[in-house]
Amino acid sequence: MTSFFTALDNIKRSEDGGADAWDTDSYLNIWVGRITTGVLGYSDNPTANIPDDEHGFVVGFQYFGESDHENYGMGKTAVHEIGHYLNLKHPWGSGNCDAANDWVNDTPISEDAYYGNPVHPQNSCETVDMFMNYMDYVDDSSMVMFSQGQVDRMHYALDIFRPTLQESNGCGVPYLVTQPDLLMPVQSLLLTVPYIWI
Ligand code: ARG
Ligand code: ZN
Ligand code: CA
Protein backbone atom coordinates (compact mmCIF):
# COMPACT_ATOMS: atom_id res chain seq x y z
CA MET A 1 0.00 0.00 0.00
CA THR A 2 1.22 3.50 -0.83
CA SER A 3 2.48 5.61 2.05
CA PHE A 4 2.53 9.36 2.17
CA PHE A 5 4.83 11.78 3.91
CA THR A 6 3.85 14.99 5.61
CA ALA A 7 7.02 16.78 4.57
CA LEU A 8 6.65 15.85 0.90
CA ASP A 9 2.89 16.36 0.70
CA ASN A 10 2.95 13.66 -1.99
CA ILE A 11 -0.62 12.61 -1.21
CA LYS A 12 -1.71 15.79 -3.03
CA ARG A 13 -0.13 14.93 -6.40
CA SER A 14 -1.14 12.14 -8.75
CA GLU A 15 2.35 12.02 -10.27
CA ASP A 16 3.60 11.00 -6.81
CA GLY A 17 0.93 8.36 -6.23
CA GLY A 18 -1.59 10.69 -4.59
CA ALA A 19 -4.54 12.57 -6.06
CA ASP A 20 -4.63 16.03 -7.57
CA ALA A 21 -6.82 18.62 -5.88
CA TRP A 22 -10.12 19.79 -7.25
CA ASP A 23 -10.14 23.56 -7.83
CA THR A 24 -9.24 24.90 -4.40
CA ASP A 25 -11.14 28.14 -5.02
CA SER A 26 -14.36 26.14 -5.12
CA TYR A 27 -13.63 23.15 -2.92
CA LEU A 28 -12.13 22.32 0.42
CA ASN A 29 -10.06 19.27 -0.50
CA ILE A 30 -9.66 16.48 2.04
CA TRP A 31 -7.04 13.83 1.37
CA VAL A 32 -7.33 10.57 3.30
CA GLY A 33 -4.55 8.01 3.24
CA ARG A 34 -1.75 6.23 5.01
CA ILE A 35 0.50 8.89 6.51
CA THR A 36 3.74 7.55 7.87
CA THR A 37 4.87 10.43 10.03
CA GLY A 38 2.91 9.86 13.21
CA VAL A 39 0.50 12.78 12.98
CA LEU A 40 -3.22 12.16 12.81
CA GLY A 41 -3.62 14.81 10.19
CA TYR A 42 -2.32 18.14 8.98
CA SER A 43 -3.65 21.23 7.27
CA ASP A 44 -2.54 24.36 5.54
CA ASN A 45 -3.56 27.65 7.09
CA PRO A 46 -4.73 30.61 5.04
CA THR A 47 -1.47 32.52 5.33
CA ALA A 48 0.80 29.56 4.52
CA ASN A 49 2.88 30.01 1.41
CA ILE A 50 2.00 26.83 -0.45
CA PRO A 51 0.86 26.27 -4.04
CA ASP A 52 -2.84 26.92 -4.67
CA ASP A 53 -3.44 23.32 -5.64
CA GLU A 54 -2.26 22.07 -2.25
CA HIS A 55 -4.79 23.95 -0.10
CA GLY A 56 -6.89 21.70 2.08
CA PHE A 57 -6.07 19.09 4.69
CA VAL A 58 -4.95 15.52 5.12
CA VAL A 59 -6.21 12.91 7.59
CA GLY A 60 -4.83 9.45 8.27
CA PHE A 61 -7.38 6.85 7.17
CA GLN A 62 -7.46 5.31 10.65
CA TYR A 63 -8.85 8.55 12.08
CA PHE A 64 -11.26 9.63 9.34
CA GLY A 65 -14.98 9.52 10.02
CA GLU A 66 -16.14 6.82 12.37
CA SER A 67 -13.52 4.15 12.79
CA ASP A 68 -12.63 1.55 15.37
CA HIS A 69 -9.67 3.56 16.65
CA GLU A 70 -9.81 3.64 20.43
CA ASN A 71 -8.88 7.30 20.93
CA TYR A 72 -9.45 8.98 17.58
CA GLY A 73 -12.35 7.09 16.01
CA MET A 74 -15.06 9.76 16.04
CA GLY A 75 -13.95 11.90 13.12
CA LYS A 76 -12.78 14.84 15.22
CA THR A 77 -9.38 15.04 13.52
CA ALA A 78 -11.09 16.48 10.45
CA VAL A 79 -12.84 19.06 12.65
CA HIS A 80 -9.50 20.05 14.17
CA GLU A 81 -7.88 20.38 10.73
CA ILE A 82 -10.78 22.43 9.38
CA GLY A 83 -10.07 24.77 12.29
CA HIS A 84 -6.50 25.18 11.05
CA TYR A 85 -7.71 25.57 7.46
CA LEU A 86 -9.79 28.52 8.73
CA ASN A 87 -6.86 30.08 10.57
CA LEU A 88 -7.29 28.72 14.11
CA LYS A 89 -4.24 27.95 16.20
CA HIS A 90 -3.84 25.63 19.16
CA PRO A 91 -5.02 27.21 22.46
CA TRP A 92 -1.50 27.07 23.87
CA GLY A 93 -0.05 29.02 20.94
CA SER A 94 3.70 28.74 21.07
CA GLY A 95 3.52 27.40 24.63
CA ASN A 96 4.88 28.59 27.98
CA CYS A 97 1.86 30.75 28.78
CA ASP A 98 2.52 32.88 25.72
CA ALA A 99 0.25 35.90 26.13
CA ALA A 100 -0.71 36.03 22.47
CA ASN A 101 -1.41 32.26 22.51
CA ASP A 102 -3.99 31.70 19.81
CA TRP A 103 -5.19 35.26 19.09
CA VAL A 104 -8.63 34.39 20.45
CA ASN A 105 -9.76 36.20 23.60
CA ASP A 106 -12.24 33.73 24.99
CA THR A 107 -9.99 30.67 24.97
CA PRO A 108 -8.03 30.79 28.24
CA ILE A 109 -4.25 30.92 28.05
CA SER A 110 -2.87 27.42 28.52
CA GLU A 111 0.63 26.13 28.79
CA ASP A 112 0.60 23.07 26.62
CA ALA A 113 -1.55 20.44 24.90
CA TYR A 114 -3.86 18.09 26.81
CA TYR A 115 -4.15 14.42 25.87
CA GLY A 116 -6.53 11.62 26.73
CA ASN A 117 -9.72 12.42 28.62
CA PRO A 118 -8.85 14.99 31.31
CA VAL A 119 -11.22 15.64 34.20
CA HIS A 120 -12.50 19.20 34.58
CA PRO A 121 -11.14 21.50 35.94
CA GLN A 122 -7.57 21.62 34.67
CA ASN A 123 -5.46 24.71 35.32
CA SER A 124 -2.38 26.26 33.80
CA CYS A 125 -1.12 29.82 33.38
CA GLU A 126 -3.48 30.76 36.24
CA THR A 127 -6.59 29.98 34.23
CA VAL A 128 -9.01 27.08 34.03
CA ASP A 129 -8.23 25.61 30.65
CA MET A 130 -10.62 24.78 27.82
CA PHE A 131 -9.09 21.38 27.13
CA MET A 132 -12.38 20.15 25.61
CA ASN A 133 -11.84 22.45 22.62
CA TYR A 134 -11.56 20.99 19.11
CA MET A 135 -8.19 22.70 18.76
CA ASP A 136 -6.61 20.85 21.68
CA TYR A 137 -5.12 17.31 21.46
CA VAL A 138 -7.50 15.39 23.72
CA ASP A 139 -9.20 12.16 22.61
CA ASP A 140 -12.07 12.50 20.16
CA SER A 141 -14.61 11.75 22.90
CA SER A 142 -13.40 14.78 24.89
CA MET A 143 -13.43 17.27 21.99
CA VAL A 144 -16.76 19.02 21.98
CA MET A 145 -16.55 22.73 21.21
CA PHE A 146 -15.26 25.81 19.46
CA SER A 147 -15.51 29.06 21.42
CA GLN A 148 -17.47 32.03 20.06
CA GLY A 149 -14.18 33.83 19.46
CA GLN A 150 -12.89 30.92 17.40
CA VAL A 151 -16.11 30.88 15.38
CA ASP A 152 -15.70 34.60 14.71
CA ARG A 153 -12.09 34.09 13.65
CA MET A 154 -13.14 31.32 11.24
CA HIS A 155 -15.85 33.50 9.69
CA TYR A 156 -13.32 36.27 9.26
CA ALA A 157 -10.90 33.84 7.61
CA LEU A 158 -13.62 32.72 5.19
CA ASP A 159 -14.37 36.33 4.23
CA ILE A 160 -10.79 37.52 3.96
CA PHE A 161 -8.76 34.53 2.85
CA ARG A 162 -11.20 32.09 1.25
CA PRO A 163 -14.02 34.25 -0.13
CA THR A 164 -14.51 32.24 -3.31
CA LEU A 165 -15.65 29.23 -1.30
CA GLN A 166 -18.70 31.21 -0.32
CA GLU A 167 -19.76 31.55 -3.95
CA SER A 168 -18.88 28.01 -4.88
CA ASN A 169 -21.60 25.97 -6.46
CA GLY A 170 -19.31 23.01 -6.25
CA CYS A 171 -21.93 20.59 -5.11
CA GLY A 172 -24.52 21.58 -7.68
CA VAL A 173 -27.96 22.92 -6.84
CA PRO A 174 -28.05 23.94 -3.18
CA TYR A 175 -30.27 21.74 -1.07
CA LEU A 176 -30.38 23.99 1.95
CA VAL A 177 -33.25 26.08 0.63
CA THR A 178 -36.47 26.96 2.32
CA GLN A 179 -39.75 25.76 0.88
CA PRO A 180 -40.77 29.04 -0.86
CA ASP A 181 -37.34 29.31 -2.45
CA LEU A 182 -37.90 26.00 -4.15
CA LEU A 183 -40.61 27.61 -6.25
CA MET A 184 -38.09 30.04 -7.75
CA PRO A 185 -36.38 29.11 -11.01
CA VAL A 186 -33.19 27.22 -10.29
CA GLN A 187 -31.07 29.64 -12.27
CA SER A 188 -31.95 32.64 -10.15
CA LEU A 189 -31.44 30.57 -7.01
CA LEU A 190 -27.89 29.89 -8.04
CA LEU A 191 -27.23 33.55 -8.64
CA THR A 192 -28.80 34.89 -5.50
CA VAL A 193 -28.21 32.41 -2.69
CA PRO A 194 -24.65 32.01 -1.52
CA TYR A 195 -23.85 28.75 0.23
CA ILE A 196 -20.73 27.42 1.80
CA TRP A 197 -20.00 23.83 0.96
CA ILE A 198 -17.52 22.64 3.49
N1 ARG B 1 -2.79 17.51 13.83
C1 ARG B 1 -3.12 16.97 15.12
C2 ARG B 1 -2.20 15.81 15.38
O1 ARG B 1 -1.84 15.13 14.44
C3 ARG B 1 -4.56 16.51 15.13
C4 ARG B 1 -5.05 16.21 16.49
C5 ARG B 1 -6.47 15.72 16.45
N2 ARG B 1 -6.88 15.21 17.73
C6 ARG B 1 -7.93 14.38 17.87
N3 ARG B 1 -8.35 14.02 19.05
N4 ARG B 1 -8.59 13.93 16.83
O2 ARG B 1 -1.81 15.56 16.50
ZN1 ZN C 1 -3.37 21.10 15.22
CA1 CA D 1 -6.77 32.56 23.88
PDB file of C-alpha atoms and ligand atoms in Angstrom:
ATOM      1  CA  MET A   1       0.000   0.000   0.000  1.00  0.00           C
ATOM      2  CA  THR A   2       1.219   3.497  -0.834  1.00  0.00           C
ATOM      3  CA  SER A   3       2.479   5.613   2.049  1.00  0.00           C
ATOM      4  CA  PHE A   4       2.527   9.364   2.171  1.00  0.00           C
ATOM      5  CA  PHE A   5       4.835  11.778   3.911  1.00  0.00           C
ATOM      6  CA  THR A   6       3.853  14.991   5.614  1.00  0.00           C
ATOM      7  CA  ALA A   7       7.015  16.780   4.567  1.00  0.00           C
ATOM      8  CA  LEU A   8       6.652  15.847   0.899  1.00  0.00           C
ATOM      9  CA  ASP A   9       2.887  16.361   0.699  1.00  0.00           C
ATOM     10  CA  ASN A  10       2.945  13.659  -1.991  1.00  0.00           C
ATOM     11  CA  ILE A  11      -0.617  12.609  -1.210  1.00  0.00           C
ATOM     12  CA  LYS A  12      -1.711  15.794  -3.026  1.00  0.00           C
ATOM     13  CA  ARG A  13      -0.133  14.930  -6.402  1.00  0.00           C
ATOM     14  CA  SER A  14      -1.136  12.138  -8.746  1.00  0.00           C
ATOM     15  CA  GLU A  15       2.352  12.022 -10.266  1.00  0.00           C
ATOM     16  CA  ASP A  16       3.598  11.003  -6.808  1.00  0.00           C
ATOM     17  CA  GLY A  17       0.931   8.364  -6.229  1.00  0.00           C
ATOM     18  CA  GLY A  18      -1.589  10.687  -4.589  1.00  0.00           C
ATOM     19  CA  ALA A  19      -4.538  12.566  -6.064  1.00  0.00           C
ATOM     20  CA  ASP A  20      -4.626  16.034  -7.569  1.00  0.00           C
ATOM     21  CA  ALA A  21      -6.821  18.624  -5.876  1.00  0.00           C
ATOM     22  CA  TRP A  22     -10.118  19.790  -7.245  1.00  0.00           C
ATOM     23  CA  ASP A  23     -10.141  23.563  -7.831  1.00  0.00           C
ATOM     24  CA  THR A  24      -9.237  24.903  -4.402  1.00  0.00           C
ATOM     25  CA  ASP A  25     -11.144  28.137  -5.016  1.00  0.00           C
ATOM     26  CA  SER A  26     -14.358  26.142  -5.123  1.00  0.00           C
ATOM     27  CA  TYR A  27     -13.628  23.146  -2.921  1.00  0.00           C
ATOM     28  CA  LEU A  28     -12.134  22.317   0.418  1.00  0.00           C
ATOM     29  CA  ASN A  29     -10.063  19.270  -0.505  1.00  0.00           C
ATOM     30  CA  ILE A  30      -9.662  16.484   2.041  1.00  0.00           C
ATOM     31  CA  TRP A  31      -7.038  13.828   1.368  1.00  0.00           C
ATOM     32  CA  VAL A  32      -7.330  10.568   3.302  1.00  0.00           C
ATOM     33  CA  GLY A  33      -4.551   8.014   3.239  1.00  0.00           C
ATOM     34  CA  ARG A  34      -1.750   6.227   5.015  1.00  0.00           C
ATOM     35  CA  ILE A  35       0.504   8.888   6.508  1.00  0.00           C
ATOM     36  CA  THR A  36       3.741   7.554   7.867  1.00  0.00           C
ATOM     37  CA  THR A  37       4.865  10.425  10.033  1.00  0.00           C
ATOM     38  CA  GLY A  38       2.912   9.863  13.209  1.00  0.00           C
ATOM     39  CA  VAL A  39       0.498  12.778  12.977  1.00  0.00           C
ATOM     40  CA  LEU A  40      -3.216  12.156  12.813  1.00  0.00           C
ATOM     41  CA  GLY A  41      -3.622  14.811  10.187  1.00  0.00           C
ATOM     42  CA  TYR A  42      -2.317  18.143   8.979  1.00  0.00           C
ATOM     43  CA  SER A  43      -3.655  21.229   7.268  1.00  0.00           C
ATOM     44  CA  ASP A  44      -2.537  24.362   5.544  1.00  0.00           C
ATOM     45  CA  ASN A  45      -3.559  27.647   7.094  1.00  0.00           C
ATOM     46  CA  PRO A  46      -4.727  30.611   5.037  1.00  0.00           C
ATOM     47  CA  THR A  47      -1.470  32.520   5.326  1.00  0.00           C
ATOM     48  CA  ALA A  48       0.800  29.562   4.523  1.00  0.00           C
ATOM     49  CA  ASN A  49       2.877  30.011   1.413  1.00  0.00           C
ATOM     50  CA  ILE A  50       1.998  26.833  -0.451  1.00  0.00           C
ATOM     51  CA  PRO A  51       0.859  26.274  -4.036  1.00  0.00           C
ATOM     52  CA  ASP A  52      -2.842  26.920  -4.665  1.00  0.00           C
ATOM     53  CA  ASP A  53      -3.443  23.325  -5.642  1.00  0.00           C
ATOM     54  CA  GLU A  54      -2.265  22.072  -2.249  1.00  0.00           C
ATOM     55  CA  HIS A  55      -4.786  23.949  -0.099  1.00  0.00           C
ATOM     56  CA  GLY A  56      -6.894  21.701   2.084  1.00  0.00           C
ATOM     57  CA  PHE A  57      -6.074  19.092   4.686  1.00  0.00           C
ATOM     58  CA  VAL A  58      -4.945  15.516   5.115  1.00  0.00           C
ATOM     59  CA  VAL A  59      -6.212  12.913   7.589  1.00  0.00           C
ATOM     60  CA  GLY A  60      -4.826   9.449   8.265  1.00  0.00           C
ATOM     61  CA  PHE A  61      -7.376   6.851   7.165  1.00  0.00           C
ATOM     62  CA  GLN A  62      -7.459   5.308  10.648  1.00  0.00           C
ATOM     63  CA  TYR A  63      -8.853   8.552  12.078  1.00  0.00           C
ATOM     64  CA  PHE A  64     -11.257   9.628   9.344  1.00  0.00           C
ATOM     65  CA  GLY A  65     -14.984   9.522  10.019  1.00  0.00           C
ATOM     66  CA  GLU A  66     -16.139   6.820  12.373  1.00  0.00           C
ATOM     67  CA  SER A  67     -13.523   4.149  12.794  1.00  0.00           C
ATOM     68  CA  ASP A  68     -12.626   1.548  15.373  1.00  0.00           C
ATOM     69  CA  HIS A  69      -9.669   3.562  16.647  1.00  0.00           C
ATOM     70  CA  GLU A  70      -9.805   3.637  20.432  1.00  0.00           C
ATOM     71  CA  ASN A  71      -8.881   7.297  20.928  1.00  0.00           C
ATOM     72  CA  TYR A  72      -9.452   8.976  17.582  1.00  0.00           C
ATOM     73  CA  GLY A  73     -12.347   7.094  16.013  1.00  0.00           C
ATOM     74  CA  MET A  74     -15.060   9.763  16.037  1.00  0.00           C
ATOM     75  CA  GLY A  75     -13.954  11.904  13.116  1.00  0.00           C
ATOM     76  CA  LYS A  76     -12.781  14.836  15.221  1.00  0.00           C
ATOM     77  CA  THR A  77      -9.380  15.038  13.522  1.00  0.00           C
ATOM     78  CA  ALA A  78     -11.094  16.484  10.446  1.00  0.00           C
ATOM     79  CA  VAL A  79     -12.843  19.063  12.647  1.00  0.00           C
ATOM     80  CA  HIS A  80      -9.500  20.051  14.169  1.00  0.00           C
ATOM     81  CA  GLU A  81      -7.878  20.380  10.735  1.00  0.00           C
ATOM     82  CA  ILE A  82     -10.780  22.430   9.380  1.00  0.00           C
ATOM     83  CA  GLY A  83     -10.073  24.773  12.293  1.00  0.00           C
ATOM     84  CA  HIS A  84      -6.496  25.184  11.052  1.00  0.00           C
ATOM     85  CA  TYR A  85      -7.708  25.574   7.460  1.00  0.00           C
ATOM     86  CA  LEU A  86      -9.794  28.516   8.730  1.00  0.00           C
ATOM     87  CA  ASN A  87      -6.856  30.080  10.571  1.00  0.00           C
ATOM     88  CA  LEU A  88      -7.289  28.723  14.109  1.00  0.00           C
ATOM     89  CA  LYS A  89      -4.241  27.954  16.204  1.00  0.00           C
ATOM     90  CA  HIS A  90      -3.845  25.633  19.164  1.00  0.00           C
ATOM     91  CA  PRO A  91      -5.021  27.208  22.458  1.00  0.00           C
ATOM     92  CA  TRP A  92      -1.496  27.074  23.873  1.00  0.00           C
ATOM     93  CA  GLY A  93      -0.053  29.018  20.937  1.00  0.00           C
ATOM     94  CA  SER A  94       3.701  28.737  21.066  1.00  0.00           C
ATOM     95  CA  GLY A  95       3.517  27.397  24.630  1.00  0.00           C
ATOM     96  CA  ASN A  96       4.878  28.595  27.985  1.00  0.00           C
ATOM     97  CA  CYS A  97       1.862  30.754  28.780  1.00  0.00           C
ATOM     98  CA  ASP A  98       2.524  32.876  25.716  1.00  0.00           C
ATOM     99  CA  ALA A  99       0.254  35.897  26.134  1.00  0.00           C
ATOM    100  CA  ALA A 100      -0.713  36.026  22.466  1.00  0.00           C
ATOM    101  CA  ASN A 101      -1.407  32.264  22.510  1.00  0.00           C
ATOM    102  CA  ASP A 102      -3.992  31.698  19.811  1.00  0.00           C
ATOM    103  CA  TRP A 103      -5.185  35.259  19.085  1.00  0.00           C
ATOM    104  CA  VAL A 104      -8.625  34.394  20.454  1.00  0.00           C
ATOM    105  CA  ASN A 105      -9.759  36.197  23.604  1.00  0.00           C
ATOM    106  CA  ASP A 106     -12.241  33.726  24.994  1.00  0.00           C
ATOM    107  CA  THR A 107      -9.989  30.670  24.969  1.00  0.00           C
ATOM    108  CA  PRO A 108      -8.031  30.788  28.236  1.00  0.00           C
ATOM    109  CA  ILE A 109      -4.247  30.915  28.054  1.00  0.00           C
ATOM    110  CA  SER A 110      -2.875  27.417  28.517  1.00  0.00           C
ATOM    111  CA  GLU A 111       0.625  26.126  28.792  1.00  0.00           C
ATOM    112  CA  ASP A 112       0.602  23.067  26.619  1.00  0.00           C
ATOM    113  CA  ALA A 113      -1.552  20.442  24.897  1.00  0.00           C
ATOM    114  CA  TYR A 114      -3.860  18.094  26.812  1.00  0.00           C
ATOM    115  CA  TYR A 115      -4.147  14.421  25.869  1.00  0.00           C
ATOM    116  CA  GLY A 116      -6.534  11.619  26.726  1.00  0.00           C
ATOM    117  CA  ASN A 117      -9.722  12.422  28.622  1.00  0.00           C
ATOM    118  CA  PRO A 118      -8.846  14.994  31.314  1.00  0.00           C
ATOM    119  CA  VAL A 119     -11.219  15.639  34.203  1.00  0.00           C
ATOM    120  CA  HIS A 120     -12.497  19.203  34.582  1.00  0.00           C
ATOM    121  CA  PRO A 121     -11.144  21.503  35.941  1.00  0.00           C
ATOM    122  CA  GLN A 122      -7.566  21.625  34.674  1.00  0.00           C
ATOM    123  CA  ASN A 123      -5.460  24.712  35.323  1.00  0.00           C
ATOM    124  CA  SER A 124      -2.383  26.260  33.796  1.00  0.00           C
ATOM    125  CA  CYS A 125      -1.121  29.815  33.377  1.00  0.00           C
ATOM    126  CA  GLU A 126      -3.479  30.760  36.237  1.00  0.00           C
ATOM    127  CA  THR A 127      -6.589  29.982  34.235  1.00  0.00           C
ATOM    128  CA  VAL A 128      -9.012  27.079  34.035  1.00  0.00           C
ATOM    129  CA  ASP A 129      -8.230  25.611  30.649  1.00  0.00           C
ATOM    130  CA  MET A 130     -10.617  24.784  27.820  1.00  0.00           C
ATOM    131  CA  PHE A 131      -9.090  21.381  27.127  1.00  0.00           C
ATOM    132  CA  MET A 132     -12.381  20.145  25.612  1.00  0.00           C
ATOM    133  CA  ASN A 133     -11.840  22.446  22.624  1.00  0.00           C
ATOM    134  CA  TYR A 134     -11.563  20.995  19.110  1.00  0.00           C
ATOM    135  CA  MET A 135      -8.190  22.704  18.763  1.00  0.00           C
ATOM    136  CA  ASP A 136      -6.612  20.851  21.685  1.00  0.00           C
ATOM    137  CA  TYR A 137      -5.117  17.313  21.462  1.00  0.00           C
ATOM    138  CA  VAL A 138      -7.502  15.386  23.720  1.00  0.00           C
ATOM    139  CA  ASP A 139      -9.200  12.164  22.609  1.00  0.00           C
ATOM    140  CA  ASP A 140     -12.074  12.499  20.162  1.00  0.00           C
ATOM    141  CA  SER A 141     -14.606  11.748  22.900  1.00  0.00           C
ATOM    142  CA  SER A 142     -13.397  14.777  24.891  1.00  0.00           C
ATOM    143  CA  MET A 143     -13.427  17.273  21.988  1.00  0.00           C
ATOM    144  CA  VAL A 144     -16.756  19.020  21.982  1.00  0.00           C
ATOM    145  CA  MET A 145     -16.555  22.734  21.209  1.00  0.00           C
ATOM    146  CA  PHE A 146     -15.262  25.811  19.460  1.00  0.00           C
ATOM    147  CA  SER A 147     -15.514  29.059  21.424  1.00  0.00           C
ATOM    148  CA  GLN A 148     -17.472  32.026  20.059  1.00  0.00           C
ATOM    149  CA  GLY A 149     -14.176  33.831  19.461  1.00  0.00           C
ATOM    150  CA  GLN A 150     -12.893  30.920  17.398  1.00  0.00           C
ATOM    151  CA  VAL A 151     -16.112  30.880  15.375  1.00  0.00           C
ATOM    152  CA  ASP A 152     -15.702  34.604  14.711  1.00  0.00           C
ATOM    153  CA  ARG A 153     -12.091  34.095  13.654  1.00  0.00           C
ATOM    154  CA  MET A 154     -13.141  31.325  11.242  1.00  0.00           C
ATOM    155  CA  HIS A 155     -15.851  33.496   9.691  1.00  0.00           C
ATOM    156  CA  TYR A 156     -13.324  36.266   9.262  1.00  0.00           C
ATOM    157  CA  ALA A 157     -10.899  33.837   7.612  1.00  0.00           C
ATOM    158  CA  LEU A 158     -13.617  32.719   5.192  1.00  0.00           C
ATOM    159  CA  ASP A 159     -14.373  36.326   4.234  1.00  0.00           C
ATOM    160  CA  ILE A 160     -10.788  37.521   3.961  1.00  0.00           C
ATOM    161  CA  PHE A 161      -8.763  34.534   2.855  1.00  0.00           C
ATOM    162  CA  ARG A 162     -11.200  32.094   1.251  1.00  0.00           C
ATOM    163  CA  PRO A 163     -14.016  34.254  -0.132  1.00  0.00           C
ATOM    164  CA  THR A 164     -14.513  32.235  -3.315  1.00  0.00           C
ATOM    165  CA  LEU A 165     -15.654  29.225  -1.297  1.00  0.00           C
ATOM    166  CA  GLN A 166     -18.701  31.206  -0.317  1.00  0.00           C
ATOM    167  CA  GLU A 167     -19.760  31.553  -3.945  1.00  0.00           C
ATOM    168  CA  SER A 168     -18.880  28.012  -4.875  1.00  0.00           C
ATOM    169  CA  ASN A 169     -21.598  25.968  -6.462  1.00  0.00           C
ATOM    170  CA  GLY A 170     -19.306  23.011  -6.252  1.00  0.00           C
ATOM    171  CA  CYS A 171     -21.933  20.591  -5.110  1.00  0.00           C
ATOM    172  CA  GLY A 172     -24.523  21.578  -7.678  1.00  0.00           C
ATOM    173  CA  VAL A 173     -27.960  22.919  -6.835  1.00  0.00           C
ATOM    174  CA  PRO A 174     -28.054  23.945  -3.177  1.00  0.00           C
ATOM    175  CA  TYR A 175     -30.269  21.738  -1.073  1.00  0.00           C
ATOM    176  CA  LEU A 176     -30.383  23.993   1.948  1.00  0.00           C
ATOM    177  CA  VAL A 177     -33.251  26.076   0.628  1.00  0.00           C
ATOM    178  CA  THR A 178     -36.472  26.956   2.323  1.00  0.00           C
ATOM    179  CA  GLN A 179     -39.745  25.759   0.875  1.00  0.00           C
ATOM    180  CA  PRO A 180     -40.767  29.036  -0.855  1.00  0.00           C
ATOM    181  CA  ASP A 181     -37.337  29.308  -2.453  1.00  0.00           C
ATOM    182  CA  LEU A 182     -37.902  25.998  -4.154  1.00  0.00           C
ATOM    183  CA  LEU A 183     -40.606  27.607  -6.252  1.00  0.00           C
ATOM    184  CA  MET A 184     -38.089  30.035  -7.751  1.00  0.00           C
ATOM    185  CA  PRO A 185     -36.375  29.111 -11.010  1.00  0.00           C
ATOM    186  CA  VAL A 186     -33.188  27.219 -10.289  1.00  0.00           C
ATOM    187  CA  GLN A 187     -31.065  29.636 -12.265  1.00  0.00           C
ATOM    188  CA  SER A 188     -31.947  32.639 -10.146  1.00  0.00           C
ATOM    189  CA  LEU A 189     -31.442  30.566  -7.010  1.00  0.00           C
ATOM    190  CA  LEU A 190     -27.891  29.891  -8.037  1.00  0.00           C
ATOM    191  CA  LEU A 191     -27.231  33.546  -8.637  1.00  0.00           C
ATOM    192  CA  THR A 192     -28.795  34.889  -5.502  1.00  0.00           C
ATOM    193  CA  VAL A 193     -28.207  32.407  -2.694  1.00  0.00           C
ATOM    194  CA  PRO A 194     -24.649  32.010  -1.515  1.00  0.00           C
ATOM    195  CA  TYR A 195     -23.847  28.752   0.231  1.00  0.00           C
ATOM    196  CA  ILE A 196     -20.730  27.420   1.800  1.00  0.00           C
ATOM    197  CA  TRP A 197     -20.001  23.832   0.962  1.00  0.00           C
ATOM    198  CA  ILE A 198     -17.524  22.643   3.492  1.00  0.00           C
TER     199      ILE A 198
HETATM  200  N1  ARG B   1      -2.786  17.512  13.834  1.00  0.00           N
HETATM  201  C1  ARG B   1      -3.117  16.974  15.119  1.00  0.00           C
HETATM  202  C2  ARG B   1      -2.200  15.808  15.378  1.00  0.00           C
HETATM  203  O1  ARG B   1      -1.844  15.126  14.442  1.00  0.00           O
HETATM  204  C3  ARG B   1      -4.562  16.514  15.134  1.00  0.00           C
HETATM  205  C4  ARG B   1      -5.047  16.210  16.494  1.00  0.00           C
HETATM  206  C5  ARG B   1      -6.469  15.715  16.453  1.00  0.00           C
HETATM  207  N2  ARG B   1      -6.885  15.215  17.732  1.00  0.00           N
HETATM  208  C6  ARG B   1      -7.926  14.376  17.872  1.00  0.00           C
HETATM  209  N3  ARG B   1      -8.350  14.025  19.046  1.00  0.00           N
HETATM  210  N4  ARG B   1      -8.586  13.925  16.835  1.00  0.00           N
HETATM  211  O2  ARG B   1      -1.808  15.563  16.498  1.00  0.00           O
HETATM  212 ZN    ZN B   2      -3.372  21.101  15.219  1.00  0.00          ZN
HETATM  213 CA    CA B   3      -6.773  32.558  23.883  1.00  0.00          CA
END
